[in-house]
XYZ file of N, CA and C in Angstrom:
612
model
N -8.494 3.889 -5.273
C -7.465 4.901 -5.441
C -7.982 6.249 -4.935
N -7.235 6.877 -4.025
C -7.638 8.163 -3.475
C -7.256 9.290 -4.416
N -6.031 9.256 -4.898
C -5.567 10.304 -5.797
C -4.460 9.764 -6.675
N -4.500 10.147 -7.941
C -3.444 9.756 -8.875
C -2.645 10.997 -9.247
N -1.329 10.851 -9.305
C -0.516 11.941 -9.825
C 0.581 11.352 -10.695
N 1.034 12.161 -11.632
C 2.037 11.726 -12.594
C 3.295 12.565 -12.426
N 4.443 11.925 -12.552
C 5.714 12.642 -12.565
C 6.488 12.211 -13.794
N 7.278 13.119 -14.314
C 8.105 12.813 -15.478
C 9.201 13.863 -15.552
N 10.319 13.503 -16.149
C 11.395 14.474 -16.300
C 12.336 14.018 -17.400
N 13.130 14.958 -17.884
C 14.210 14.615 -18.800
C 15.455 14.426 -17.937
N 15.675 13.224 -17.507
C 16.789 12.957 -16.613
C 16.967 11.473 -16.410
N 17.779 11.118 -15.433
C 18.055 9.708 -15.185
C 17.094 9.134 -14.151
N 17.299 7.877 -13.810
C 16.400 7.190 -12.882
C 16.400 7.840 -11.505
N 17.564 8.315 -11.050
C 17.622 8.970 -9.743
C 16.722 10.199 -9.714
N 16.719 10.945 -10.809
C 15.891 12.151 -10.872
C 14.412 11.807 -10.763
N 13.993 10.723 -11.419
C 12.583 10.320 -11.363
C 12.197 9.907 -9.950
N 13.022 9.089 -9.302
C 12.703 8.650 -7.942
C 12.689 9.831 -6.970
N 13.584 10.784 -7.156
C 13.580 11.970 -6.300
C 12.313 12.793 -6.508
N 11.830 12.839 -7.741
C 10.574 13.536 -8.020
C 9.400 12.854 -7.319
N 9.383 11.530 -7.368
C 8.314 10.788 -6.690
C 8.347 11.080 -5.192
N 9.542 11.059 -4.619
C 9.687 11.339 -3.186
C 9.172 12.742 -2.864
N 9.551 13.722 -3.680
C 9.127 15.102 -3.442
C 7.613 15.243 -3.549
N 7.019 14.568 -4.537
C 5.574 14.656 -4.716
C 4.838 14.016 -3.545
N 5.320 12.876 -3.085
C 4.706 12.222 -1.928
C 4.801 13.105 -0.685
N 5.945 13.742 -0.501
C 6.122 14.626 0.652
C 5.167 15.805 0.578
N 4.978 16.338 -0.634
C 4.053 17.457 -0.821
C 2.621 17.061 -0.475
N 2.291 15.793 -0.711
C 0.946 15.306 -0.410
C 0.775 14.929 1.059
N 1.857 15.091 1.847
C 1.760 14.817 3.272
C 2.180 13.424 3.684
N 2.792 12.688 2.769
C 3.236 11.328 3.084
C 4.441 11.384 4.007
N 4.415 10.580 5.066
C 5.530 10.555 6.014
C 6.349 9.273 5.935
N 5.766 8.221 5.382
C 6.490 6.961 5.269
C 6.326 6.045 6.454
N 5.716 6.525 7.515
C 5.617 5.717 8.727
C 4.445 4.743 8.701
N 3.348 5.152 8.087
C 2.153 4.295 8.141
C 1.533 4.045 6.774
N 2.242 4.376 5.716
C 1.729 4.173 4.366
C 2.708 3.320 3.573
N 2.209 2.279 2.959
C 3.055 1.403 2.154
C 3.178 1.969 0.742
N 4.404 2.074 0.258
C 4.650 2.473 -1.124
C 4.814 1.204 -1.949
N 3.926 0.996 -2.908
C 3.971 -0.194 -3.759
C 4.772 0.137 -5.009
N 5.808 -0.644 -5.263
C 6.688 -0.421 -6.406
C 6.631 -1.646 -7.303
N 6.101 -1.469 -8.502
C 5.997 -2.559 -9.470
C 7.102 -2.382 -10.503
N 7.932 -3.406 -10.674
C 9.044 -3.317 -11.611
C 9.171 -4.570 -12.446
N 10.014 -4.481 -13.473
C 10.184 -5.608 -14.388
C 11.310 -6.545 -13.978
N 11.925 -6.274 -12.827
C 13.003 -7.132 -12.346
C 14.377 -6.519 -12.468
N 14.472 -5.348 -13.096
C 15.768 -4.686 -13.253
C 16.305 -4.259 -11.890
N 17.568 -4.539 -11.637
C 18.155 -4.253 -10.331
C 18.136 -2.764 -10.000
N 18.278 -1.906 -11.013
C 18.337 -0.477 -10.728
C 17.030 0.025 -10.118
N 15.913 -0.635 -10.444
C 14.627 -0.238 -9.853
C 14.608 -0.583 -8.371
N 14.962 -1.841 -8.046
C 14.924 -2.261 -6.647
C 15.952 -1.506 -5.811
N 17.112 -1.216 -6.390
C 18.132 -0.475 -5.648
C 17.627 0.907 -5.242
N 16.959 1.567 -6.150
C 16.457 2.910 -5.847
C 15.200 2.864 -4.987
N 14.460 1.770 -5.090
C 13.247 1.642 -4.272
C 13.568 1.603 -2.786
N 14.809 1.289 -2.450
C 15.191 1.184 -1.040
C 15.087 2.522 -0.313
N 14.936 3.622 -1.061
C 14.767 4.924 -0.422
C 13.439 4.995 0.342
N 12.492 4.106 -0.018
C 11.217 4.049 0.690
C 11.287 2.917 1.721
N 11.358 3.276 2.971
C 11.544 2.265 4.018
C 10.340 1.326 4.112
N 9.144 1.884 4.079
C 7.919 1.091 4.206
C 7.370 0.837 2.804
N 7.890 -0.203 2.152
C 7.566 -0.426 0.744
C 7.175 -1.878 0.498
N 6.526 -2.094 -0.632
C 6.217 -3.443 -1.111
C 6.680 -3.527 -2.555
N 7.690 -4.341 -2.809
C 8.219 -4.513 -4.164
C 7.490 -5.665 -4.845
N 7.005 -5.418 -6.060
C 6.250 -6.424 -6.807
C 6.850 -6.579 -8.197
N 7.151 -7.814 -8.567
C 7.570 -8.088 -9.938
C 6.336 -8.067 -10.827
N 6.380 -7.262 -11.868
C 5.254 -7.171 -12.796
C 4.825 -8.575 -13.235
N 3.584 -8.911 -12.962
C 3.068 -10.250 -13.263
C 3.208 -10.579 -14.744
N 2.919 -9.612 -15.598
C 2.931 -9.882 -17.038
C 4.347 -10.029 -17.577
N 5.313 -9.360 -16.948
C 6.706 -9.608 -17.314
C 7.109 -11.026 -16.909
N 6.640 -11.459 -15.739
C 6.937 -12.823 -15.287
C 6.383 -13.847 -16.268
N 5.171 -13.604 -16.765
C 4.558 -14.533 -17.714
C 5.241 -14.460 -19.072
N 5.647 -13.274 -19.492
C 6.335 -13.137 -20.776
C 7.648 -13.921 -20.777
N 8.343 -13.942 -19.650
C 9.560 -14.751 -19.558
C 9.232 -16.239 -19.700
N 8.113 -16.661 -19.125
C 7.694 -18.058 -19.282
C 7.386 -18.363 -20.744
N 6.759 -17.419 -21.425
C 6.460 -17.611 -22.847
C 7.738 -17.773 -23.670
N 8.769 -17.013 -23.319
C 10.025 -17.117 -24.061
C 10.575 -18.530 -24.049
N 10.509 -19.180 -22.878
C 10.963 -20.568 -22.793
C 10.000 -21.508 -23.500
N 8.697 -21.321 -23.307
C 7.696 -22.232 -23.876
C 7.788 -22.280 -25.398
N 8.041 -21.151 -26.024
C 8.155 -21.126 -27.488
C 9.331 -21.977 -27.963
N 10.442 -21.891 -27.224
C 11.618 -22.672 -27.606
C 11.434 -24.156 -27.321
N 10.764 -24.465 -26.227
C 10.648 -25.857 -25.795
C 9.521 -26.600 -26.506
N 8.375 -25.932 -26.682
C 7.184 -26.615 -27.192
C 6.749 -26.154 -28.583
N 7.369 -25.089 -29.078
C 7.041 -24.622 -30.421
C 6.174 -23.376 -30.416
N 6.511 -22.462 -31.289
C 5.761 -21.215 -31.431
C 4.312 -21.497 -31.799
N 3.380 -20.954 -31.010
C 1.962 -21.092 -31.316
C 1.366 -22.454 -31.035
N 2.101 -23.340 -30.381
C 1.589 -24.690 -30.133
C 0.625 -24.704 -28.950
N -0.302 -25.667 -28.985
C -1.251 -25.824 -27.880
C -0.516 -26.199 -26.596
N 0.554 -26.976 -26.733
C 1.333 -27.393 -25.567
C 1.942 -26.185 -24.858
N 2.505 -25.266 -25.646
C 3.091 -24.060 -25.066
C 2.025 -23.236 -24.356
N 0.870 -23.102 -24.990
C -0.223 -22.328 -24.407
C -0.690 -22.940 -23.086
N -0.854 -24.256 -23.060
C -1.301 -24.935 -21.839
C -0.267 -24.806 -20.727
N 1.002 -24.944 -21.100
C 2.070 -24.885 -20.107
C 2.129 -23.507 -19.455
N 2.090 -22.449 -20.275
C 2.147 -21.086 -19.739
C 0.901 -20.775 -18.917
N -0.251 -21.272 -19.364
C -1.499 -21.039 -18.629
C -1.400 -21.605 -17.210
N -0.805 -22.784 -17.082
C -0.656 -23.376 -15.747
C 0.328 -22.571 -14.896
N 1.420 -22.131 -15.515
C 2.383 -21.293 -14.799
C 1.692 -20.038 -14.273
N 0.895 -19.408 -15.127
C 0.205 -18.176 -14.740
C -0.753 -18.423 -13.579
N -1.494 -19.517 -13.653
C -2.430 -19.851 -12.575
C -1.699 -20.053 -11.248
N -0.612 -20.795 -11.300
C 0.126 -21.094 -10.070
C 0.789 -19.842 -9.491
N 1.358 -19.009 -10.358
C 1.977 -17.785 -9.861
C 0.936 -16.863 -9.237
N -0.200 -16.751 -9.892
C -1.268 -15.900 -9.359
C -1.757 -16.409 -8.000
N -1.653 -17.716 -7.800
C -2.065 -18.322 -6.528
C -0.964 -18.270 -5.472
N 0.178 -17.666 -5.799
C 1.252 -17.535 -4.825
C 2.152 -18.744 -4.701
N 2.167 -19.602 -5.728
C 2.925 -20.855 -5.648
C 4.261 -20.757 -6.386
N 4.988 -19.681 -6.174
C 6.219 -19.470 -6.927
C 7.259 -20.541 -6.618
N 7.353 -20.998 -5.366
C 8.340 -22.032 -5.032
C 8.034 -23.341 -5.752
N 6.744 -23.694 -5.821
C 6.358 -24.911 -6.539
C 6.671 -24.791 -8.027
N 6.458 -23.607 -8.573
C 6.765 -23.382 -9.988
C 8.255 -23.554 -10.238
N 9.080 -22.956 -9.400
C 10.529 -23.072 -9.562
C 10.965 -24.528 -9.434
N 10.376 -25.255 -8.503
C 10.708 -26.671 -8.320
C 10.378 -27.474 -9.576
N 9.223 -27.201 -10.182
C 8.854 -27.902 -11.422
C 9.806 -27.549 -12.558
N 10.187 -26.295 -12.630
C 11.101 -25.874 -13.691
C 12.443 -26.594 -13.572
N 12.910 -26.799 -12.362
C 14.206 -27.455 -12.156
C 14.183 -28.918 -12.608
N 13.000 -29.501 -12.664
C 12.903 -30.908 -13.072
C 12.793 -31.083 -14.589
N 12.618 -29.988 -15.301
C 12.481 -30.079 -16.759
C 13.831 -30.392 -17.405
N 13.780 -31.096 -18.532
C 14.978 -31.441 -19.287
C 14.745 -31.111 -20.766
N 14.900 -29.853 -21.146
C 14.664 -29.461 -22.542
C 15.627 -30.162 -23.484
N 15.200 -30.303 -24.740
C 15.979 -31.087 -25.688
C 17.007 -30.321 -26.483
N 16.986 -28.990 -26.447
C 17.936 -28.213 -27.245
C 18.750 -27.288 -26.346
N 19.964 -26.931 -26.779
C 20.786 -26.000 -25.988
C 20.096 -24.655 -25.769
N 19.394 -24.170 -26.800
C 18.708 -22.881 -26.676
C 17.625 -22.934 -25.607
N 16.850 -24.018 -25.611
C 15.782 -24.164 -24.618
C 16.362 -24.328 -23.217
N 17.471 -25.055 -23.100
C 18.100 -25.229 -21.783
C 18.609 -23.890 -21.249
N 19.207 -23.111 -22.130
C 19.698 -21.789 -21.721
C 18.537 -20.884 -21.299
N 17.445 -20.944 -22.045
C 16.265 -20.147 -21.713
C 15.666 -20.580 -20.377
N 15.644 -21.888 -20.132
C 15.118 -22.403 -18.868
C 15.972 -21.931 -17.695
N 17.279 -21.991 -17.848
C 18.167 -21.530 -16.778
C 17.925 -20.057 -16.463
N 17.730 -19.263 -17.514
C 17.468 -17.836 -17.316
C 16.130 -17.620 -16.614
N 15.129 -18.422 -16.975
C 13.809 -18.305 -16.358
C 13.869 -18.665 -14.876
N 14.562 -19.764 -14.556
C 14.709 -20.176 -13.153
C 15.424 -19.090 -12.355
N 16.475 -18.539 -12.937
C 17.235 -17.481 -12.257
C 16.360 -16.237 -12.029
N 15.571 -15.886 -13.034
C 14.694 -14.712 -12.945
C 13.652 -14.887 -11.846
N 13.032 -16.057 -11.804
C 12.025 -16.322 -10.771
C 12.658 -16.441 -9.383
N 13.809 -17.085 -9.304
C 14.476 -17.248 -8.011
C 14.901 -15.897 -7.437
N 15.483 -15.056 -8.292
C 15.945 -13.743 -7.838
C 14.795 -12.858 -7.368
N 13.607 -13.089 -7.924
C 12.468 -12.217 -7.624
C 11.354 -12.913 -6.849
N 11.629 -14.098 -6.314
C 10.576 -14.875 -5.645
C 9.894 -14.091 -4.530
N 10.661 -13.297 -3.798
C 10.081 -12.524 -2.693
C 9.168 -11.420 -3.193
N 9.196 -11.155 -4.489
C 8.349 -10.111 -5.088
C 7.217 -10.713 -5.917
N 6.970 -12.003 -5.735
C 5.977 -12.704 -6.556
C 4.885 -13.338 -5.706
N 4.523 -12.711 -4.597
C 3.439 -13.198 -3.728
C 2.113 -12.612 -4.212
N 1.763 -12.962 -5.440
C 0.635 -12.292 -6.091
C -0.694 -12.519 -5.378
N -0.854 -13.666 -4.760
C -2.098 -13.905 -4.023
C -2.249 -12.912 -2.874
N -1.150 -12.628 -2.191
C -1.190 -11.668 -1.085
C -1.444 -10.254 -1.596
N -0.758 -9.892 -2.683
C -0.923 -8.539 -3.222
C -2.368 -8.296 -3.655
N -2.959 -9.290 -4.296
C -4.334 -9.133 -4.763
C -5.297 -9.000 -3.590
N -5.051 -9.757 -2.528
C -5.908 -9.636 -1.342
C -5.818 -8.242 -0.727
N -4.640 -7.644 -0.816
C -4.430 -6.312 -0.258
C -4.901 -5.207 -1.198
N -5.284 -5.593 -2.413
C -5.749 -4.605 -3.377
C -4.639 -3.913 -4.142
N -3.425 -4.479 -4.123
C -2.301 -3.886 -4.835
C -2.340 -4.290 -6.309
N -1.924 -3.396 -7.181
C -1.784 -3.741 -8.586
C -0.582 -4.642 -8.786
N -0.685 -5.597 -9.691
C 0.434 -6.526 -9.920
C 1.040 -6.354 -11.312
N 0.604 -5.335 -12.038
C 1.152 -5.073 -13.363
C 1.520 -3.609 -13.506
N 2.437 -3.324 -14.419
C 2.896 -1.949 -14.631
C 2.179 -1.288 -15.800
N 1.043 -1.840 -16.194
C 0.301 -1.282 -17.322
C -0.079 0.171 -17.123
N -0.405 0.559 -15.886
C -0.786 1.945 -15.622
C 0.381 2.892 -15.874
N 1.598 2.442 -15.539
C 2.782 3.266 -15.767
C 3.052 3.394 -17.260
N 2.957 2.284 -17.980
C 3.185 2.318 -19.421
C 2.129 3.170 -20.118
N 0.891 3.100 -19.633
C -0.177 3.924 -20.185
C 0.086 5.403 -19.923
N 0.581 5.713 -18.719
C 0.894 7.100 -18.385
C 2.005 7.632 -19.273
N 2.995 6.791 -19.565
C 4.088 7.206 -20.456
C 3.547 7.587 -21.828
N 2.631 6.783 -22.348
C 2.028 7.098 -23.645
C 1.224 8.385 -23.570
N 0.518 8.561 -22.438
C -0.329 9.738 -22.266
C 0.508 11.011 -22.154
N 1.615 10.933 -21.413
C 2.438 12.120 -21.187
C 3.330 12.422 -22.384
N 4.031 11.405 -22.865
C 5.073 11.622 -23.869
C 4.566 11.418 -25.294
N 4.122 10.212 -25.597
C 3.800 9.882 -26.984
C 2.678 10.747 -27.536
N 1.624 10.955 -26.745
C 0.451 11.663 -27.254
C 0.750 13.126 -27.564
N 1.780 13.695 -26.947
C 2.047 15.125 -27.146
C 3.370 15.416 -27.825
N 4.371 14.592 -27.601
C 5.716 14.921 -28.054
C 6.157 14.163 -29.306
N 5.452 13.091 -29.653
C 5.928 12.252 -30.756
C 4.926 12.168 -31.897
N 4.282 13.281 -32.157
C 3.387 13.322 -33.304
C 4.197 13.570 -34.571
N 3.578 13.310 -35.699
C 4.278 13.366 -36.988
C 4.925 14.728 -37.206
N 6.206 14.703 -37.568
C 6.917 15.921 -37.934
C 7.422 16.758 -36.780
N 7.193 16.340 -35.552
C 7.598 17.150 -34.402
C 9.094 17.028 -34.129
N 9.709 18.163 -33.807
C 11.098 18.205 -33.374
C 11.166 19.130 -32.166
N 11.938 18.737 -31.148
C 11.970 19.509 -29.916
C 13.405 19.818 -29.502
N 13.625 21.058 -29.051
C 14.862 21.367 -28.343
C 14.700 20.867 -26.912
N 15.799 20.673 -26.216
C 15.687 20.195 -24.835
C 14.953 21.211 -23.962
N 15.270 22.498 -24.137
C 14.614 23.532 -23.328
C 13.115 23.569 -23.603
N 12.743 23.483 -24.878
C 11.324 23.502 -25.226
C 10.591 22.285 -24.695
N 11.238 21.127 -24.772
C 10.613 19.898 -24.279
C 10.411 19.966 -22.770
N 11.385 20.506 -22.051
C 11.255 20.614 -20.596
C 10.080 21.514 -20.213
N 9.947 22.645 -20.904
C 8.859 23.576 -20.574
C 7.499 22.953 -20.873
N 7.386 22.329 -22.034
C 6.097 21.743 -22.389
C 5.774 20.546 -21.493
N 6.790 19.786 -21.114
C 6.567 18.656 -20.214
C 6.010 19.136 -18.876
N 6.562 20.238 -18.377
C 6.063 20.788 -17.112
C 4.600 21.192 -17.236
N 4.235 21.836 -18.350
C 2.841 22.226 -18.570
C 1.944 21.007 -18.738
N 2.459 20.005 -19.423
C 1.691 18.774 -19.640
C 1.334 18.121 -18.298
N 2.280 18.107 -17.380
C 2.038 17.509 -16.068
C 1.050 18.339 -15.251
N 1.126 19.660 -15.371
C 0.136 20.505 -14.689
C -1.268 20.178 -15.177
N -1.404 19.983 -16.484
C -2.710 19.662 -17.062
C -3.210 18.308 -16.573
N -2.376 17.286 -16.680
C -2.811 15.931 -16.346
C -3.019 15.740 -14.848
N -2.273 16.494 -14.040
C -2.439 16.410 -12.585
C -3.453 17.416 -12.054
N -3.986 18.255 -12.951
C -4.929 19.310 -12.554
C -4.349 20.128 -11.406
N -3.135 20.622 -11.637
C -2.394 21.313 -10.583
C -1.902 22.668 -11.087
N -2.817 23.458 -11.614
C -2.444 24.737 -12.208
C -1.963 25.743 -11.169
N -2.150 25.463 -9.890
C -1.672 26.369 -8.846
C -0.156 26.533 -8.895
N 0.528 25.567 -9.502
C 1.991 25.633 -9.592
C 2.474 26.446 -10.785
N 1.559 26.969 -11.581
C 1.956 27.662 -12.803
C 2.820 28.882 -12.502
N 2.481 29.636 -11.457
C 3.277 30.814 -11.111
C 4.700 30.433 -10.743
N 4.864 29.275 -10.084
C 6.212 28.817 -9.750
C 7.000 28.516 -11.012
N 6.332 27.925 -11.995
C 7.010 27.621 -13.255
C 7.424 28.893 -13.968
N 6.590 29.928 -13.894
C 6.934 31.204 -14.515
C 8.180 31.790 -13.866
N 8.249 31.690 -12.525
C 9.407 32.216 -11.808
C 10.667 31.455 -12.179
N 10.535 30.126 -12.294
C 11.688 29.308 -12.676
C 12.156 29.674 -14.073
N 11.193 29.871 -14.989
C 11.524 30.210 -16.370
C 12.229 31.557 -16.439
N 11.748 32.548 -15.660
C 12.370 33.863 -15.655
C 13.772 33.804 -15.065
N 13.918 32.985 -14.015
C 15.229 32.858 -13.385
C 16.227 32.191 -14.313
N 15.728 31.250 -15.123
C 16.603 30.556 -16.059
C 17.064 31.486 -17.162
């Protein structure tokens, strides 16, 4: 990793993606020769907005993919059973090796015994099929790309939970926005922007 930066805002998904674009542009990114890696949980709104980056690599979070497998395994083989553990372990190995098509083929041959398990299996097959092009984990690992969103979830805890959700805290929207801006300056070590924030605050 050459440089890490964090973005956050009180707004919708479009606002966050626009912030990422602005930050990349500020760092000199042109989009022509740099791949933007986008790790998501499979939600369509993420992939739809990711299309703003022409040269991109979309990756389905590996651990979300495995968690979906666990959901079916618990229903089919029993909560906490050795069979469920072995089954998910094999799924994880095969997905990590880039064998998503083989995994989907095996899933289609299963015949669960309960309506709940059958419904869960159908959802799992649909989830893997819809995201198969984003599950080439063997290739991503060879390229050095991260295959999990743990860093993003950790950043959320670092930015928001550690400062804004301590016991007894209450925030106005204006106060939260100002402190969030300062929090990002601290975590990004970008105090040069402080004067700009002062100007924005005075203008507001």
